[in-house]
Short mmCIF file of C-alpha atoms in Angstrom, two decimals:
data_model
loop_
_atom_site.label_atom_id
_atom_site.label_comp_id
_atom_site.label_asym_id
_atom_site.label_seq_id
_atom_site.Cartn_x
_atom_site.Cartn_y
_atom_site.Cartn_z
CA MET A 1 -35.75 -15.48 -33.98
CA GLU A 2 -32.74 -13.98 -32.19
CA ARG A 3 -29.42 -15.25 -33.49
CA LEU A 4 -26.89 -16.33 -30.84
CA MET A 5 -23.20 -15.62 -31.31
CA PRO A 6 -21.24 -18.83 -32.01
CA PRO A 7 -18.97 -19.99 -29.14
CA VAL A 8 -15.87 -19.57 -31.35
CA ALA A 9 -16.71 -15.89 -31.91
CA LEU A 10 -17.12 -15.38 -28.17
CA LEU A 11 -13.70 -16.90 -27.55
CA LEU A 12 -12.17 -14.59 -30.14
CA LEU A 13 -13.69 -11.58 -28.38
CA CYS A 14 -12.19 -12.48 -24.96
CA PRO A 15 -8.59 -11.54 -25.90
CA LEU A 16 -9.95 -8.32 -27.42
CA ALA A 17 -11.66 -7.41 -24.14
CA ALA A 18 -8.43 -8.11 -22.25
CA ALA A 19 -6.45 -6.00 -24.71
CA LEU A 20 -8.78 -3.03 -24.14
CA SER A 21 -7.91 -2.90 -20.43
CA GLY A 22 -4.85 -1.02 -19.23
CA ARG A 23 -2.23 -2.18 -16.74
CA PHE A 24 0.21 -0.41 -14.45
CA TRP A 25 2.70 -1.24 -11.71
CA HIS A 26 2.45 -0.14 -8.08
CA ILE A 27 5.63 -0.38 -5.99
CA THR A 28 6.21 1.06 -2.55
CA ASP A 29 8.53 1.10 0.47
CA LEU A 30 11.79 0.05 -1.19
CA HIS A 31 13.89 1.19 1.83
CA TRP A 32 17.36 0.59 0.40
CA GLU A 33 19.93 -0.60 2.97
CA PRO A 34 23.31 0.45 1.46
CA ASP A 35 25.32 -1.15 4.31
CA TYR A 36 23.74 -4.62 4.19
CA ASP A 37 26.31 -7.39 4.73
CA ALA A 38 24.96 -10.95 4.87
CA ALA A 39 28.33 -12.29 6.02
CA ALA A 40 28.71 -9.87 8.96
CA ALA A 41 30.02 -11.25 12.21
CA ALA A 42 27.62 -12.14 15.03
CA GLY A 43 24.68 -12.06 12.61
CA GLN A 44 24.22 -8.26 12.88
CA VAL A 45 24.02 -7.76 9.15
CA CYS A 46 22.61 -4.22 8.80
CA PRO A 47 22.18 -0.90 10.62
CA SER A 48 18.39 -1.04 10.11
CA GLY A 49 18.32 -4.25 12.16
CA GLY A 50 19.77 -2.50 15.18
CA SER A 51 20.90 -5.07 17.74
CA ARG A 52 18.72 -7.79 16.22
CA VAL A 53 20.57 -10.76 14.75
CA ASP A 54 19.60 -13.02 11.87
CA PRO A 55 21.74 -16.10 11.30
CA ALA A 56 19.49 -16.94 8.32
CA ALA A 57 20.34 -13.72 6.44
CA GLY A 58 21.35 -14.35 2.85
CA PRO A 59 22.34 -12.58 -0.35
CA TRP A 60 18.76 -11.53 -1.11
CA GLY A 61 18.08 -10.02 2.28
CA SER A 62 16.93 -10.58 5.84
CA TYR A 63 13.62 -10.15 7.60
CA VAL A 64 15.23 -7.92 10.24
CA CYS A 65 16.80 -5.65 7.61
CA ASP A 66 15.82 -3.25 4.90
CA ALA A 67 16.40 -4.20 1.28
CA PRO A 68 19.91 -4.80 -0.06
CA TRP A 69 20.59 -3.52 -3.57
CA ARG A 70 20.48 -7.07 -4.98
CA LEU A 71 16.88 -7.44 -3.77
CA LEU A 72 15.85 -4.12 -5.36
CA ALA A 73 17.56 -5.04 -8.64
CA SER A 74 15.78 -8.39 -8.49
CA ALA A 75 12.40 -6.65 -8.05
CA ALA A 76 13.15 -4.36 -11.01
CA SER A 77 14.10 -7.36 -13.15
CA ALA A 78 10.89 -9.18 -12.19
CA MET A 79 8.83 -6.12 -13.13
CA ARG A 80 10.56 -5.87 -16.50
CA ASN A 81 10.01 -9.57 -17.18
CA ARG A 82 6.37 -9.68 -16.01
CA LEU A 83 5.13 -6.46 -17.62
CA PRO A 84 7.82 -4.60 -19.57
CA ARG A 85 5.51 -1.95 -21.08
CA PRO A 86 3.00 -0.80 -18.47
CA ASP A 87 0.84 2.24 -19.14
CA PHE A 88 2.57 3.92 -16.19
CA VAL A 89 4.18 3.16 -12.81
CA LEU A 90 3.08 4.28 -9.33
CA TRP A 91 5.96 4.62 -6.88
CA THR A 92 4.65 5.63 -3.46
CA GLY A 93 7.80 6.38 -1.53
CA ASP A 94 10.02 5.47 1.42
CA ASP A 95 13.48 4.94 -0.02
CA THR A 96 15.89 5.27 2.91
CA PRO A 97 16.62 2.65 5.61
CA HIS A 98 15.09 2.56 9.10
CA VAL A 99 18.10 4.07 10.90
CA PRO A 100 18.48 7.02 13.29
CA ASN A 101 18.68 10.50 11.77
CA GLU A 102 22.33 10.85 12.79
CA LYS A 103 23.23 8.00 10.43
CA LEU A 104 21.71 9.92 7.52
CA GLY A 105 21.64 13.57 6.45
CA GLU A 106 20.20 15.59 3.56
CA GLU A 107 22.88 14.53 1.08
CA LYS A 108 22.64 10.83 1.96
CA VAL A 109 18.82 10.92 1.68
CA LEU A 110 19.08 12.59 -1.73
CA HIS A 111 21.77 10.12 -2.83
CA ILE A 112 19.45 7.21 -2.02
CA ILE A 113 16.48 8.83 -3.82
CA GLU A 114 18.75 9.45 -6.83
CA ASN A 115 19.93 5.83 -6.98
CA LEU A 116 16.41 4.40 -6.79
CA THR A 117 15.17 6.93 -9.36
CA SER A 118 17.94 5.75 -11.70
CA LEU A 119 16.98 2.11 -11.15
CA ILE A 120 13.34 2.79 -12.08
CA LYS A 121 14.31 4.92 -15.10
CA LYS A 122 16.63 2.17 -16.31
CA THR A 123 13.91 -0.46 -15.83
CA PHE A 124 11.21 1.60 -17.60
CA PRO A 125 13.06 4.17 -19.75
CA ASP A 126 10.03 5.22 -21.81
CA THR A 127 7.32 4.96 -19.15
CA LYS A 128 5.59 7.69 -17.20
CA VAL A 129 6.22 7.35 -13.46
CA TYR A 130 4.06 9.02 -10.82
CA ALA A 131 6.25 9.24 -7.73
CA ALA A 132 5.25 10.31 -4.21
CA MET A 133 7.53 11.04 -1.27
CA GLY A 134 7.41 8.82 1.80
CA ASN A 135 7.95 9.92 5.40
CA HIS A 136 11.52 8.54 5.29
CA ASP A 137 12.44 10.55 2.17
CA PHE A 138 13.43 13.61 4.17
CA HIS A 139 15.91 14.77 6.79
CA PRO A 140 15.13 14.74 9.61
CA LYS A 141 12.68 11.93 8.79
CA ASN A 142 8.96 12.78 9.00
CA GLN A 143 9.57 16.55 9.33
CA PHE A 144 8.11 17.66 5.98
CA PRO A 145 7.35 21.40 5.76
CA GLY A 146 4.38 22.86 3.91
CA LYS A 147 6.69 25.20 2.01
CA GLU A 148 9.68 25.15 -0.34
CA HIS A 149 12.71 23.15 0.77
CA LYS A 150 16.06 22.04 -0.64
CA ILE A 151 15.02 18.37 -0.62
CA TYR A 152 11.80 19.19 -2.54
CA ASN A 153 13.81 21.20 -5.08
CA ARG A 154 16.45 18.53 -5.61
CA THR A 155 13.88 15.72 -5.83
CA ALA A 156 11.87 17.74 -8.37
CA GLU A 157 15.00 17.90 -10.53
CA LEU A 158 15.58 14.15 -10.22
CA TRP A 159 11.98 13.51 -11.26
CA ARG A 160 11.81 16.24 -13.91
CA PRO A 161 11.63 13.70 -16.80
CA TRP A 162 8.33 12.51 -15.28
CA LEU A 163 6.88 15.96 -14.50
CA ASN A 164 5.55 18.84 -16.57
CA ASP A 165 6.52 22.43 -15.74
CA ALA A 166 3.43 23.09 -13.64
CA SER A 167 4.07 19.94 -11.60
CA VAL A 168 7.71 20.91 -10.99
CA ALA A 169 6.59 24.27 -9.57
CA LEU A 170 3.98 22.63 -7.33
CA PHE A 171 6.43 19.97 -6.18
CA ARG A 172 9.01 22.56 -5.19
CA ALA A 173 6.38 24.34 -3.07
CA GLY A 174 4.95 21.30 -1.26
CA ALA A 175 5.85 17.96 -2.96
CA PHE A 176 2.38 17.36 -4.46
CA TYR A 177 1.11 17.62 -8.05
CA SER A 178 -1.47 16.44 -10.57
CA GLU A 179 -1.16 15.37 -14.20
CA LYS A 180 -3.31 13.76 -16.86
CA LEU A 181 -2.75 10.09 -17.55
CA PRO A 182 -0.38 9.52 -20.48
CA SER A 183 -2.81 7.89 -22.93
CA PRO A 184 -4.74 10.43 -25.05
CA ALA A 185 -7.61 7.94 -25.15
CA THR A 186 -8.02 8.08 -21.35
CA LYS A 187 -9.89 10.91 -19.66
CA GLY A 188 -8.09 10.27 -16.42
CA ARG A 189 -5.96 12.23 -13.98
CA MET A 190 -3.39 11.29 -11.34
CA VAL A 191 -3.34 13.28 -8.10
CA VAL A 192 -0.13 12.72 -6.14
CA LEU A 193 -0.31 13.89 -2.52
CA ASN A 194 2.26 14.65 0.15
CA THR A 195 0.36 13.11 3.07
CA ASN A 196 3.54 13.24 5.16
CA LEU A 197 2.26 16.74 5.96
CA TYR A 198 -0.54 15.08 7.96
CA TYR A 199 1.62 12.47 9.76
CA ASP A 200 1.27 12.60 13.54
CA LYS A 201 5.08 12.41 13.88
CA ASN A 202 5.51 15.59 11.81
CA ASP A 203 6.10 18.44 14.26
CA GLU A 204 6.53 20.98 11.45
CA THR A 205 2.82 21.01 10.58
CA ALA A 206 1.26 20.15 13.95
CA ASP A 207 -0.35 23.57 14.46
CA GLU A 208 -1.39 24.22 10.85
CA GLU A 209 -4.92 23.88 9.48
CA ASP A 210 -3.93 23.24 5.87
CA PRO A 211 -0.19 22.57 5.51
CA GLY A 212 1.08 23.79 2.16
CA GLY A 213 -2.50 24.61 1.12
CA GLN A 214 -2.75 21.00 -0.08
CA PHE A 215 -6.32 20.39 1.10
CA GLN A 216 -7.60 23.48 -0.71
CA TRP A 217 -5.61 22.54 -3.81
CA LEU A 218 -7.00 18.97 -3.67
CA GLU A 219 -10.58 20.24 -3.48
CA GLU A 220 -10.00 22.58 -6.45
CA THR A 221 -8.31 19.81 -8.45
CA LEU A 222 -11.18 17.37 -7.85
CA THR A 223 -13.79 20.03 -8.64
CA ASN A 224 -12.02 20.86 -11.92
CA ALA A 225 -11.75 17.17 -12.76
CA SER A 226 -15.50 16.80 -12.30
CA ARG A 227 -16.16 19.75 -14.61
CA ALA A 228 -13.80 18.28 -17.23
CA ASP A 229 -15.51 14.88 -16.95
CA GLU A 230 -12.26 13.29 -15.73
CA MET A 231 -11.88 10.39 -13.30
CA VAL A 232 -9.05 10.52 -10.78
CA TYR A 233 -6.63 8.21 -9.01
CA ILE A 234 -5.34 9.58 -5.69
CA VAL A 235 -1.83 8.45 -4.76
CA GLY A 236 0.19 8.99 -1.60
CA HIS A 237 2.37 7.36 1.01
CA VAL A 238 1.02 7.71 4.57
CA PRO A 239 -2.68 6.68 4.54
CA PRO A 240 -5.48 7.92 6.77
CA GLY A 241 -7.04 5.56 9.32
CA PHE A 242 -5.38 2.91 11.47
CA PHE A 243 -2.64 0.28 11.24
CA GLU A 244 -4.30 -3.14 11.15
CA LYS A 245 -1.40 -4.84 12.97
CA LYS A 246 -1.49 -2.55 16.05
CA ARG A 247 -4.83 -1.75 17.62
CA GLY A 248 -5.53 1.98 18.00
CA LYS A 249 -2.49 3.13 16.00
CA PRO A 250 -3.43 5.98 13.59
CA TRP A 251 -1.10 7.80 11.21
CA PHE A 252 -2.76 11.19 10.59
CA ARG A 253 -3.43 13.81 13.24
CA SER A 254 -7.13 13.71 14.08
CA SER A 255 -8.12 17.00 12.39
CA PHE A 256 -6.26 16.08 9.20
CA ASN A 257 -7.86 12.62 9.13
CA GLU A 258 -11.33 14.15 9.48
CA ARG A 259 -10.75 16.69 6.71
CA TYR A 260 -9.38 14.09 4.32
CA LEU A 261 -12.46 11.91 4.87
CA LYS A 262 -14.79 14.83 4.21
CA ILE A 263 -13.03 15.59 0.91
CA VAL A 264 -13.30 11.96 -0.23
CA GLU A 265 -16.98 11.84 0.71
CA LYS A 266 -17.71 15.13 -1.10
CA HIS A 267 -15.82 14.24 -4.28
CA HIS A 268 -16.09 10.43 -4.32
CA ARG A 269 -17.83 10.34 -7.70
CA VAL A 270 -14.66 11.49 -9.49
CA ILE A 271 -12.24 9.37 -7.41
CA ALA A 272 -11.93 5.99 -9.14
CA ALA A 273 -9.57 4.57 -6.49
CA GLN A 274 -6.75 5.46 -4.10
CA PHE A 275 -3.29 3.84 -3.92
CA PHE A 276 -1.02 4.16 -0.88
CA GLY A 277 1.83 2.42 0.93
CA HIS A 278 3.60 2.95 4.30
CA HIS A 279 2.30 -0.18 6.08
CA HIS A 280 4.53 -2.63 4.17
CA THR A 281 1.43 -4.86 4.33
CA ASP A 282 -1.19 -5.80 1.74
CA THR A 283 -4.60 -4.49 2.74
CA PHE A 284 -7.33 -1.99 1.78
CA ARG A 285 -9.61 0.64 3.28
CA MET A 286 -13.29 1.31 2.66
CA PHE A 287 -14.94 4.74 2.65
CA TYR A 288 -18.68 5.23 3.30
CA SER A 289 -21.33 7.91 2.93
CA ASP A 290 -23.26 9.30 5.91
CA THR A 291 -25.94 6.69 5.21
CA GLY A 292 -23.42 3.82 5.29
CA SER A 293 -23.16 3.15 1.55
CA PRO A 294 -19.67 2.19 0.29
CA ILE A 295 -18.39 5.06 -1.88
CA ASN A 296 -14.63 4.58 -2.31
CA VAL A 297 -11.72 2.22 -1.77
CA MET A 298 -8.03 2.66 -1.00
CA PHE A 299 -5.55 -0.10 -1.88
CA LEU A 300 -2.40 -0.39 0.26
CA ALA A 301 0.35 -2.26 -1.57
CA PRO A 302 2.93 -4.46 0.20
CA GLY A 303 6.49 -3.19 0.54
CA VAL A 304 9.58 -4.42 -1.27
CA THR A 305 11.59 -4.22 1.95
CA PRO A 306 11.12 -7.26 4.21
CA TRP A 307 12.06 -5.26 7.36
CA LYS A 308 10.41 -6.43 10.59
CA THR A 309 8.85 -3.40 12.26
CA THR A 310 10.09 -2.35 15.68
CA LEU A 311 6.72 -0.76 16.54
CA PRO A 312 5.92 -2.03 20.08
CA GLY A 313 3.03 -4.48 20.22
CA VAL A 314 3.26 -5.71 16.64
CA ASN A 315 3.70 -9.47 16.27
CA ASN A 316 5.32 -11.02 13.20
CA GLY A 317 5.72 -7.58 11.67
CA ALA A 318 7.87 -8.57 8.69
CA ASN A 319 6.79 -9.43 5.14
CA ASN A 320 8.02 -11.10 2.02
CA PRO A 321 8.88 -8.57 -0.70
CA GLY A 322 5.90 -7.77 -2.94
CA ILE A 323 5.15 -5.89 -6.18
CA ARG A 324 1.77 -5.40 -7.86
CA VAL A 325 0.13 -5.03 -11.29
CA ILE A 326 -3.27 -3.34 -11.47
CA SER A 327 -5.59 -3.86 -14.45
CA TYR A 328 -8.03 -1.03 -15.12
CA ASP A 329 -10.65 0.23 -17.54
CA PRO A 330 -9.11 3.17 -19.47
CA ASP A 331 -12.54 4.78 -19.95
CA THR A 332 -13.67 4.80 -16.31
CA LEU A 333 -10.42 4.04 -14.41
CA GLN A 334 -12.31 1.31 -12.56
CA VAL A 335 -9.95 -1.29 -11.13
CA LEU A 336 -10.62 -4.57 -12.93
CA ASP A 337 -8.11 -6.81 -11.16
CA MET A 338 -4.84 -6.90 -9.24
CA VAL A 339 -2.03 -9.43 -9.38
CA THR A 340 0.56 -9.44 -6.60
CA TYR A 341 3.98 -11.03 -7.20
CA TYR A 342 6.34 -11.90 -4.39
CA LEU A 343 9.73 -13.27 -3.49
CA ASN A 344 9.80 -16.02 -0.88
CA LEU A 345 12.87 -14.62 0.86
CA THR A 346 13.60 -17.72 2.94
CA ARG A 347 13.50 -19.98 -0.12
CA ALA A 348 15.53 -17.55 -2.25
CA ASN A 349 18.32 -17.40 0.34
CA MET A 350 18.32 -21.20 0.72
CA MET A 351 18.50 -21.70 -3.04
CA ALA A 352 21.46 -19.31 -3.18
CA LEU A 353 23.43 -21.77 -1.01
CA THR A 354 23.14 -24.52 -3.61
CA ARG A 355 23.30 -22.69 -6.92
CA GLU A 356 24.26 -19.35 -8.34
CA GLU A 357 21.67 -17.42 -10.30
CA GLU A 358 21.44 -13.86 -11.49
CA PHE A 359 18.04 -13.32 -9.89
CA PRO A 360 15.62 -15.57 -7.97
CA THR A 361 12.07 -16.18 -9.20
CA TRP A 362 9.29 -13.81 -8.17
CA GLU A 363 6.11 -15.90 -8.09
CA GLU A 364 2.51 -14.89 -8.58
CA GLU A 365 1.09 -14.75 -5.06
CA TYR A 366 -2.56 -14.19 -5.93
CA ARG A 367 -5.04 -12.56 -8.28
CA LEU A 368 -7.72 -10.50 -6.50
CA THR A 369 -10.74 -11.74 -8.46
CA GLU A 370 -9.76 -15.41 -8.17
CA ALA A 371 -8.67 -15.38 -4.53
CA PHE A 372 -11.81 -13.66 -3.24
CA GLN A 373 -14.27 -14.69 -5.97
CA VAL A 374 -15.34 -11.16 -6.94
CA PRO A 375 -15.91 -9.75 -10.45
CA ASP A 376 -13.43 -6.84 -10.19
CA GLY A 377 -11.77 -4.36 -7.83
CA SER A 378 -14.64 -1.88 -7.73
CA VAL A 379 -16.00 -0.36 -4.52
CA GLY A 380 -18.88 -2.84 -4.52
CA SER A 381 -16.56 -5.80 -5.02
CA MET A 382 -14.19 -4.68 -2.26
CA GLN A 383 -17.18 -4.35 0.07
CA MET A 384 -17.93 -7.99 -0.80
CA VAL A 385 -14.33 -8.90 0.05
CA LEU A 386 -14.68 -7.17 3.42
CA GLU A 387 -17.91 -9.05 4.16
CA LYS A 388 -16.24 -12.37 3.27
CA ILE A 389 -13.25 -11.58 5.49
CA SER A 390 -15.48 -10.59 8.41
CA LYS A 391 -17.84 -13.60 8.18
CA ASP A 392 -15.92 -16.53 6.68
CA PRO A 393 -12.84 -17.91 8.51
CA HIS A 394 -11.52 -19.34 5.22
CA TYR A 395 -11.38 -15.91 3.57
CA LEU A 396 -10.13 -14.25 6.77
CA GLN A 397 -7.16 -16.61 6.93
CA LYS A 398 -6.45 -16.19 3.23
CA TYR A 399 -6.48 -12.38 3.58
CA HIS A 400 -4.31 -12.60 6.71
CA GLU A 401 -1.62 -14.59 4.91
CA PHE A 402 -1.69 -12.17 1.96
CA ASN A 403 -1.44 -9.26 4.42
CA SER A 404 2.19 -10.18 5.22
CA VAL A 405 2.84 -11.57 1.71
CA ARG A 406 2.85 -15.12 3.14
CA TYR A 407 5.33 -14.36 5.93
CA ASP A 408 2.94 -14.71 8.88
CA LEU A 409 1.01 -17.97 8.43
CA THR A 410 -0.32 -18.17 12.00
CA PRO A 411 -4.11 -18.39 12.49
CA CYS A 412 -5.94 -15.06 12.56
CA GLU A 413 -8.11 -15.49 15.65
CA GLU A 414 -10.66 -13.22 17.35
CA ALA A 415 -8.47 -10.25 18.31
CA CYS A 416 -6.66 -10.41 14.97
CA CYS A 417 -9.98 -10.47 13.10
CA ILE A 418 -11.25 -7.41 15.01
CA ASP A 419 -8.04 -5.47 14.34
CA HIS A 420 -8.10 -6.12 10.61
CA VAL A 421 -11.84 -5.79 9.98
CA CYS A 422 -12.22 -2.57 11.99
CA ALA A 423 -9.15 -1.01 10.33
CA ILE A 424 -10.51 -1.85 6.87
CA ARG A 425 -14.08 -0.74 7.60
CA GLU A 426 -13.57 2.39 9.69
CA VAL A 427 -11.08 5.07 8.62
CA ASP A 428 -12.84 7.60 10.87
CA PHE A 429 -11.28 7.78 14.36
CA THR A 430 -14.52 7.71 16.37
CA LYS A 431 -16.14 4.96 14.29
CA TYR A 432 -12.99 2.84 14.45
CA ASN A 433 -12.95 3.02 18.25
CA GLU A 434 -16.65 2.12 18.35
CA CYS A 435 -16.02 -0.83 16.01
CA VAL A 436 -13.23 -2.20 18.20
CA LYS A 437 -15.24 -1.70 21.40
CA THR A 438 -18.45 -3.24 20.01
CA SER A 439 -16.66 -6.17 18.37
CA SER A 440 -14.59 -6.87 21.47
CA SER A 441 -17.72 -6.79 23.67
CA ALA A 442 -19.59 -9.13 21.35
CA SER A 443 -16.60 -11.48 21.28
CA ALA A 444 -16.40 -11.44 25.10
CA ILE A 445 -20.15 -12.23 25.42
CA VAL A 446 -19.82 -15.20 23.07
CA SER A 447 -16.81 -16.45 25.05
CA VAL A 448 -18.75 -16.22 28.34
CA TRP A 449 -21.71 -18.13 26.88
CA LEU A 450 -19.39 -20.83 25.54
CA LEU A 451 -17.72 -21.09 28.94
CA LEU A 452 -21.07 -21.38 30.74
CA PHE A 453 -22.27 -23.97 28.23
CA SER A 454 -19.11 -26.02 28.76
CA LEU A 455 -19.50 -25.83 32.54
CA LEU A 456 -23.15 -26.90 32.25
CA LEU A 457 -22.19 -29.90 30.15
CA GLY A 458 -19.53 -30.78 32.71
CA LEU A 459 -22.05 -30.71 35.55
CA LEU A 460 -24.39 -33.06 33.78
CA SER A 461 -23.66 -36.79 34.16
CA PRO A 462 -23.40 -39.02 31.07
CA GLN A 463 -26.74 -40.61 32.02
CA GLN A 464 -28.42 -37.20 32.09
CA LEU A 465 -27.04 -36.44 28.65
CA LEU A 466 -28.50 -39.66 27.18
#
């Protein structure tokens, strides 16, 4: 007769299973606003706000502004309190404020990168940090070259404590690199990309097939990882695909988007997950094989800056500041769970009026597995999340509120649903456009039928209905 393990023994094994998983931080889009002044006259409290006013601005920030230093220090303190000894930290770029180029310059950009680097080093002095450059971490912004540059050289020196010699050389040449994960027990590798080279606002690389040789290098790195039986995390700032809050808005140039997708499809077996930023929103992207099977997932973390985007056509384009812990399996690098913490900026500023405190409380916003009732953050589980979002209004609304870190609590109706679902499902340009067109047509047909049905009911008398 088979002996069953006593319940007490099972309970004792649960903490052991949790201890065997690793955890790391992912932070992105800090966008420090050095000239933030909550007490400024006429409510124009920051250069990044332009002419926009915010009478509700407070010591911890404003939704029309980038992050004041107090907000960034608060985020660092929350990270140290929540998880002081992570396995490593992902920092996926965008450090400078949203201001015109003439208000910045190479030295000011480097000064901001240096200050934020110091903050992260001070917060996690003995922790490996994998840092990527964002499209704002350059001067002029977005214009990243696929060759050596002063800003690459100076940034490589700032990040030298986190880089080996080979990575420093690669970074100087194109701001990308790859290193093994710090734990000797983990057969994993981090690949940090400079996807600003593929940004459609980058005129420096517009006519190049493979800026900086990064695509070829990525293919070689993934091939070598496969031969060495390593799993890989891919990290970057600007993601492929479309912005879920503005229909038809891509980030990559079309040829670069297509090539990136082909590389992911070819090498998906060694890519455990992808982690990006840039949107300031909390969302994800699915990748599929030619036959339609889900093969990979990209997680886009929310920004620390609360800045409301000025991109035309975007409604409620601000967010509450967010930071994220990812739990993973050290053997396979599979994502096991994610916990997002956030600062309710409105509440924090109101509390500051009534009492002084060193830092406000960053609350747990949600845990992936609990919020969406999935076993983990694997490709299969994230496909389940997408299906729930696309079919169940309850999960759609929950996702929509998480997307802005509980800033935009308005209902996500038909057009909103199409924008988010198509952006998550279709990273390919052609398939995205087909998704939007097909979904919009289906939605219009349903609306017409509902209208006709209502008119028919209106034509019928109460006696006819009985």
